[in-house]
Coordinates of C-alpha atoms in Angstrom, one line a residue:
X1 CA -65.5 25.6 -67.6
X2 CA -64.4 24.6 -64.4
X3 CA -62.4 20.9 -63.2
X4 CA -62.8 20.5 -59.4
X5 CA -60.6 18.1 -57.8
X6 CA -61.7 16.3 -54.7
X7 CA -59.9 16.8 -51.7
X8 CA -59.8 15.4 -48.1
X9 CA -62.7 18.1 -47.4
X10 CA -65.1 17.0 -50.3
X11 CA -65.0 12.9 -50.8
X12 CA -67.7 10.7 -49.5
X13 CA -70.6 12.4 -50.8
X14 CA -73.1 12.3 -53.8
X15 CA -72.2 14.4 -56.5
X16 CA -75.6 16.2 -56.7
X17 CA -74.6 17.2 -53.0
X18 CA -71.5 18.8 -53.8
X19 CA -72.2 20.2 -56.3
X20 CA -75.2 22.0 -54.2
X21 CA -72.8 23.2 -52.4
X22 CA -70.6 24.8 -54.5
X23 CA -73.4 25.9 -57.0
X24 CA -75.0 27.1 -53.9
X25 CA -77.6 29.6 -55.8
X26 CA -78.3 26.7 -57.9
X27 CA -81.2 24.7 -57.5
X28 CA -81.6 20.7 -57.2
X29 CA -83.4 20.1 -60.2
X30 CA -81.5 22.2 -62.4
X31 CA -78.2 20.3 -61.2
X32 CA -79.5 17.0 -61.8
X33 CA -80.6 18.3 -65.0
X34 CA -77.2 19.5 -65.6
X35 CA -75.6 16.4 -64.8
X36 CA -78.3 14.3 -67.3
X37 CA -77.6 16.6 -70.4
X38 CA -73.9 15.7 -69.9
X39 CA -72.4 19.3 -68.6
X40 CA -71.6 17.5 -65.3
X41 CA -69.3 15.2 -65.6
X42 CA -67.0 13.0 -63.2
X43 CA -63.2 11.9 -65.0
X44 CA -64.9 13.1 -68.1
X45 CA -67.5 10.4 -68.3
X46 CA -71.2 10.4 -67.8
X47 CA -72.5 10.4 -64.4
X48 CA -75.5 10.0 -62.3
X49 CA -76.8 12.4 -59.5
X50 CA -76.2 9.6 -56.9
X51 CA -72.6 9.0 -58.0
X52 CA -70.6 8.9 -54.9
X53 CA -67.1 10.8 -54.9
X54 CA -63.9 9.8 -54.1
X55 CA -60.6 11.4 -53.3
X56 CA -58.7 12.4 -56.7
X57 CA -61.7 12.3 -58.6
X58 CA -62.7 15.1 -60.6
X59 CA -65.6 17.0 -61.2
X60 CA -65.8 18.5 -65.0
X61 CA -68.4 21.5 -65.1
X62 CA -69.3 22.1 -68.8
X63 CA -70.6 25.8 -68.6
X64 CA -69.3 29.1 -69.6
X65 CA -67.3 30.7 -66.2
X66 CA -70.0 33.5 -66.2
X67 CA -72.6 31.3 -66.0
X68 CA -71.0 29.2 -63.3
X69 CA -70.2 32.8 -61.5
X70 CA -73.8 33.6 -61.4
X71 CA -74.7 30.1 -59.7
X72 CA -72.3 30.9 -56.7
X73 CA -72.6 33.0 -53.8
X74 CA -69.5 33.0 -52.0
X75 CA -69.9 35.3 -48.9
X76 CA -67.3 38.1 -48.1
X77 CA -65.3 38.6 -45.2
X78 CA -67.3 41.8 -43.1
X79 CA -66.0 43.5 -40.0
X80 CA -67.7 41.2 -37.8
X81 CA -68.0 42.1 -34.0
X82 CA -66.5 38.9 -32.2
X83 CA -67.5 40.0 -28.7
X84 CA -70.1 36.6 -29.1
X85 CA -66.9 34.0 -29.5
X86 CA -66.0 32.9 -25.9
X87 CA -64.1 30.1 -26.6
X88 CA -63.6 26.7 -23.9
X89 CA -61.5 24.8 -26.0
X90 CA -59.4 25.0 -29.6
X91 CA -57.3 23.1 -31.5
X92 CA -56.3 22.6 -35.0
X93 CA -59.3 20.3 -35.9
X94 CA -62.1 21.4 -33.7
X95 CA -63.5 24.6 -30.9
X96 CA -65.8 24.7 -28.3
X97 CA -68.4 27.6 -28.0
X98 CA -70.1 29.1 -25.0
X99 CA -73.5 30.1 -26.8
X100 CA -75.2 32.7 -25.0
X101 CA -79.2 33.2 -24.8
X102 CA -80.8 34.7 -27.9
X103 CA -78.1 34.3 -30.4
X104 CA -79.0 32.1 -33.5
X105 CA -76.8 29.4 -34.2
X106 CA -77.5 29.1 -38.1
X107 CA -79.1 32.3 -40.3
X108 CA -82.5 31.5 -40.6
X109 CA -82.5 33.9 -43.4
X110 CA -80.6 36.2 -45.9
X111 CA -80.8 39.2 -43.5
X112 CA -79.3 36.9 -40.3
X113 CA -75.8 37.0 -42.2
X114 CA -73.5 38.5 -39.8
X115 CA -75.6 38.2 -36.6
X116 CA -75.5 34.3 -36.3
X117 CA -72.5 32.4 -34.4
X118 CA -71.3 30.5 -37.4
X119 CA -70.8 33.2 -39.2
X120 CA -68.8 35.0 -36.7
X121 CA -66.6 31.6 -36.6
X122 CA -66.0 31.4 -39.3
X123 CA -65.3 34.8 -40.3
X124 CA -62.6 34.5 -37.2
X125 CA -60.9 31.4 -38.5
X126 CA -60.9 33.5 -42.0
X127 CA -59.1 36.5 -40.6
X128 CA -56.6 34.4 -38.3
X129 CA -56.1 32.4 -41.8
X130 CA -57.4 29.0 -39.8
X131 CA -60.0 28.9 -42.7
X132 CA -59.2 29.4 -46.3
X133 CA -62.9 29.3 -48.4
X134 CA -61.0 29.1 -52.1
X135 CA -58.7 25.8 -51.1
X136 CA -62.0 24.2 -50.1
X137 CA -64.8 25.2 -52.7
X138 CA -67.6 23.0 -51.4
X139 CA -66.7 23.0 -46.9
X140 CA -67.6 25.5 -44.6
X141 CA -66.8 24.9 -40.5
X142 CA -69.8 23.7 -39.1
X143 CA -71.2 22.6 -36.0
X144 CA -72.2 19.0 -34.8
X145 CA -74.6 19.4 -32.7
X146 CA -77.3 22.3 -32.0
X147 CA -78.8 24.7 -29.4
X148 CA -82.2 26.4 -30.2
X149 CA -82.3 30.4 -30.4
X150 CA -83.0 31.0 -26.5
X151 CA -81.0 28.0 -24.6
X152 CA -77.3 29.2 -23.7
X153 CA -74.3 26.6 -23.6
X154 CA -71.8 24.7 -25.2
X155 CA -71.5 24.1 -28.8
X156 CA -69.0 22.2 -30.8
X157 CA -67.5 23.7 -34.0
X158 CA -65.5 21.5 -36.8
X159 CA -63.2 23.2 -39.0
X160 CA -62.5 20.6 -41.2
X161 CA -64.5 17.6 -42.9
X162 CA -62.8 14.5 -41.4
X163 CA -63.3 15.9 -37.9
X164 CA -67.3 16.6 -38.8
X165 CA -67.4 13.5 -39.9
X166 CA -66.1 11.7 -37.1
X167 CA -67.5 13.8 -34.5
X168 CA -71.1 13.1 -36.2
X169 CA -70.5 9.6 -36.1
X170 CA -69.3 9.3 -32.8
X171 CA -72.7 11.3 -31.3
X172 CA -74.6 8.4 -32.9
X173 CA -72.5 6.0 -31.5
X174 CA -73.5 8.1 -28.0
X175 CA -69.7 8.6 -27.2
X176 CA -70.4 12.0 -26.6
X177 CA -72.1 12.5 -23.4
X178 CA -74.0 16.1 -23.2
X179 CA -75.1 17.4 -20.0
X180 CA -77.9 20.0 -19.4
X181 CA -79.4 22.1 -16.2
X182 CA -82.5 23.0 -16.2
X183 CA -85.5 24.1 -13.5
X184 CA -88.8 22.7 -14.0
X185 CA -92.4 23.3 -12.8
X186 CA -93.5 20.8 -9.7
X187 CA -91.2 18.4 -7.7
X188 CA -89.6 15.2 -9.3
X189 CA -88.6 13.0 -6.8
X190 CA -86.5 10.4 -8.2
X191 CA -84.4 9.6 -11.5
X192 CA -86.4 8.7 -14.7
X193 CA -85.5 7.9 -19.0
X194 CA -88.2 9.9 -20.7
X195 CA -89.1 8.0 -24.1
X196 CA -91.1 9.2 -27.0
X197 CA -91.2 9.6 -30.4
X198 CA -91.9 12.7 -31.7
X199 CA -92.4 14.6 -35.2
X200 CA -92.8 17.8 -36.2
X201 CA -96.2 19.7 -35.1
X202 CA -97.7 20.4 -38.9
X203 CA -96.5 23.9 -39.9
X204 CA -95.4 24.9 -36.4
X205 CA -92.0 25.4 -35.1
X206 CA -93.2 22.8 -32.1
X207 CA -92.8 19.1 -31.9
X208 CA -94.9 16.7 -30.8
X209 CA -95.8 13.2 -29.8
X210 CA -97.1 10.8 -32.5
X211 CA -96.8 7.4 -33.2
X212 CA -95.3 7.6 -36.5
X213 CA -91.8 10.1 -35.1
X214 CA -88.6 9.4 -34.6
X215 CA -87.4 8.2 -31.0
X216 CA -86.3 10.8 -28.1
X217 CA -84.7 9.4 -25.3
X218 CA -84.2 11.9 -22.4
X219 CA -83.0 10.8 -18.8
X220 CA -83.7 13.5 -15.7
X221 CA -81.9 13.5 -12.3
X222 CA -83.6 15.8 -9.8
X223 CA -80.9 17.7 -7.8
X224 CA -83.3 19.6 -5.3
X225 CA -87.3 20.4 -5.3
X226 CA -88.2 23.1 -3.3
X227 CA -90.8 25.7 -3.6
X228 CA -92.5 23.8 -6.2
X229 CA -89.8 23.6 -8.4
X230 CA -86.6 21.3 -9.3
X231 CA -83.2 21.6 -10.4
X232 CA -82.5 18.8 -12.8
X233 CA -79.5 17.4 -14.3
X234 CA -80.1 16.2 -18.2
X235 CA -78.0 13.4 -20.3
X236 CA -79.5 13.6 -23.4
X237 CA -79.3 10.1 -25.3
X238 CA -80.6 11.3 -28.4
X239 CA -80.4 14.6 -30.4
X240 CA -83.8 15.8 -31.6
X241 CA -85.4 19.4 -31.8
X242 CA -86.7 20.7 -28.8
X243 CA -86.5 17.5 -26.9
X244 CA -85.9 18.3 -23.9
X245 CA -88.7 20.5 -24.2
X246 CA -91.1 18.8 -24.9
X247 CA -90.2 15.4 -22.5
X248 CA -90.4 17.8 -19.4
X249 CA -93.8 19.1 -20.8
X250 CA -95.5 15.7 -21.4
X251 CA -94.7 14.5 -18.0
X252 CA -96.3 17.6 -16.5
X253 CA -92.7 19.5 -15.1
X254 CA -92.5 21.9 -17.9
X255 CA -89.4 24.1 -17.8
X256 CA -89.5 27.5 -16.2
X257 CA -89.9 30.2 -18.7
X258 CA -90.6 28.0 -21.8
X259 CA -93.1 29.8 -24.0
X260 CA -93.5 27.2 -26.3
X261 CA -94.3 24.4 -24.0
X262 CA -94.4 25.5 -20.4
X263 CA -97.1 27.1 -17.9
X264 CA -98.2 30.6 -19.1
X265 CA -99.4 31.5 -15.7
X266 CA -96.1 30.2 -13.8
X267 CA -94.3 31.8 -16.2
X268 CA -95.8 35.1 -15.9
X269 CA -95.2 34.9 -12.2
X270 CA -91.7 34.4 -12.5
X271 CA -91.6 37.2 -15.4
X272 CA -93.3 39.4 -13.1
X273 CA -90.8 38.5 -10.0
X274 CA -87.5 37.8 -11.8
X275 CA -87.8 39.1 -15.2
X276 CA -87.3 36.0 -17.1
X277 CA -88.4 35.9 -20.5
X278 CA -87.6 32.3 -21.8
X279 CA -86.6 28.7 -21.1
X280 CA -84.2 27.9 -18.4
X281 CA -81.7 25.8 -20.0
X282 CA -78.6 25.6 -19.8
X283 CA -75.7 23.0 -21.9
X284 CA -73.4 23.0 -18.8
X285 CA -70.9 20.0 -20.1
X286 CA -69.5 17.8 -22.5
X287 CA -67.8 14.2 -21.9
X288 CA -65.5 12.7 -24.5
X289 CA -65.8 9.3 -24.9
X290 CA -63.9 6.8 -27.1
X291 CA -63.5 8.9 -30.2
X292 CA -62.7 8.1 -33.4
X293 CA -59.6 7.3 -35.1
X294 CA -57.0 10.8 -35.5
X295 CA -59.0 12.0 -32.4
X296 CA -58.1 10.0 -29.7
X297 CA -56.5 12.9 -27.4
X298 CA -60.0 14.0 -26.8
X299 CA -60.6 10.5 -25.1
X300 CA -62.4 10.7 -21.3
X301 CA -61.9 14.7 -21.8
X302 CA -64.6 17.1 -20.1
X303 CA -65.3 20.6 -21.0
X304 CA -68.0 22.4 -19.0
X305 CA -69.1 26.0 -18.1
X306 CA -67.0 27.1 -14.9
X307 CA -70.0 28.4 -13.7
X308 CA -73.2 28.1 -14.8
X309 CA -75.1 30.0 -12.5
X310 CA -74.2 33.5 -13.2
X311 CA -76.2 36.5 -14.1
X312 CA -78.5 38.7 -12.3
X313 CA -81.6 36.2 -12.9
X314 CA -80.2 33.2 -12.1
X315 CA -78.9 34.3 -9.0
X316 CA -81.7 35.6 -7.4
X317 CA -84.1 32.7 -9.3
X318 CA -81.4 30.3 -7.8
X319 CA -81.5 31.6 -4.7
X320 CA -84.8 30.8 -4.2
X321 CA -84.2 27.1 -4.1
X322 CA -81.3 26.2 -2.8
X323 CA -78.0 28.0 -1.2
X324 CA -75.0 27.8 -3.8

């Protein structure tokens, strides 16, 4: 049997959630079951799947070790190449990533272990001893916010739970300003909010509009049109998948190179003339606002790419529009 104590890194959250966690090869219904026949307990007394935990409780696992072995799957430390971890910032509670193009930010699947950025994090805070997996059963270092597979930027990685905590709350809040660059189809000639609501596009990995989504608030600043084309700056307001995206696309200025949602035929032309294969997008900055409590020296701090035209592509795409 097993008596987990909860820590710093595991209060505020539903038992069947930690416990999801650290049975991670477990699945839902078989915890929940678990925790209805009595061999989950909290304090040694009966508890439900939705009872939230506190720090100092603890959580009594009624099973034989073997069993409780065979429900884990606790990942090994592998001679990871961290050539991918170009760091911008780093301190005790949090680091910021340059992502490049075409590196996953999550394993989509079993055979993605190893190749994805988290994993190279946080097998580098591992080996520097920044990260110890056994002291915290049920936390990994995560990241607060996302980029998709083929969109290069910056990325912010929490190595502990109060800091993911905070740093998710204080995106909702919109304390966090993030900045993007991007080159669209057609010439936008003056500032604009871009609102929708979009959901997820059946079994697709596309969004779209439809009454019945979530809100997407997107606001574009055209920098230069030339050609045909502009150079926007992005704030994105809110955070959802492929927004960006899909905004640009609905009001006809689809970004350059998207596959998903831009212009086959202008991107074919600039394939054919540049050799560039997916969206131009780049997450160029990141503006601390008022932050929450124990992270106030990030306050009014900006991290951004030094530069973020660089590359053989960009700079002869670039130079097309406008002189750097």
């Amino acid at each position: 049997m097993k008596h987990l104590v909860i820590d710093e890194t595991s209060k505020d959250q539903r038992l069947d959630r930690f416990l999801m966690k650290y049975l991670n090869k477990a699945g839902k219904s078989f915890i929940q079951k678990q925790i209805r026949l009595k061999k989950i307990k909290v304090n040694k007394k009966k508890a439900e799947p939705s009872t939230f935990l506190k720090l100092g409780d603890v959580v009594n696992i009624y099973m034989y070790d073997e069993k409780i072995n065979e429900l884990r799957e606790i990942e090994s430390i592998s001679s990871l190449d961290f050539k991918d971890l170009v760091f911008i910032y780093d301190d005790e509670n949090l680091s910021i990533l340059y992502k490049r193009e075409g590196l996953l930010v999550h394993a989509a699947s079993k055979d993605d272990y190893g190749k994805n950025l988290l994993d190279k994090y946080v097998n580098y805070l591992i080996k520097n001893g920044e990260f110890i997996p056994r002291l915290s059963p049920t936390f990994t270092p995560a990241f607060c916010n996302r980029l998709d597979l083929n969109t290069r930027g910056l990325i912010i990685a929490c190595k502990n739970y109060e800091t993911l905590k905070k740093l998710n709350l204080s995106i909702k809040k919109r304390n966090i300003e993030k900045r993007y660059r991007t080159i669209v189809s057609g010439e936008v000639k003056a500032d604009r909010t871009i609102e929708l609501t979009i959901s997820k596009k059946n079994n697709k990995n596309m969004m779209e509009v439809s009454n019945d989504g979530k809100d997407c608030i997107t606001e574009i600043f055209p920098i230069i049109s030339k050609n045909g084309y502009t150079l926007l700056d992005i704030n994105l307001i809110t955070g959802r998948t492929h927004q960006i995206r899909l905004s640009l696309s609905e009001i006809d200025h689809p970004i350059i190179g998207d596959r998903k949602y831009g212009k086959r035929i202008v991107n074919e032309n600039l394939y054919d003339k540049y050799g560039l294969r997916n969206q131009y997008l780049i997450a160029y900055k990141l503006k601390f606002g008022d932050m929450e409590k124990g992270l106030e020296y990030l306050n009014n701090k900006e991290f951004k790419i030094d530069n973020i035209y660089y590359g053989e592509i960009e700079k002869k795409l670039l130079g097309d529009f406008y002189e750097l």
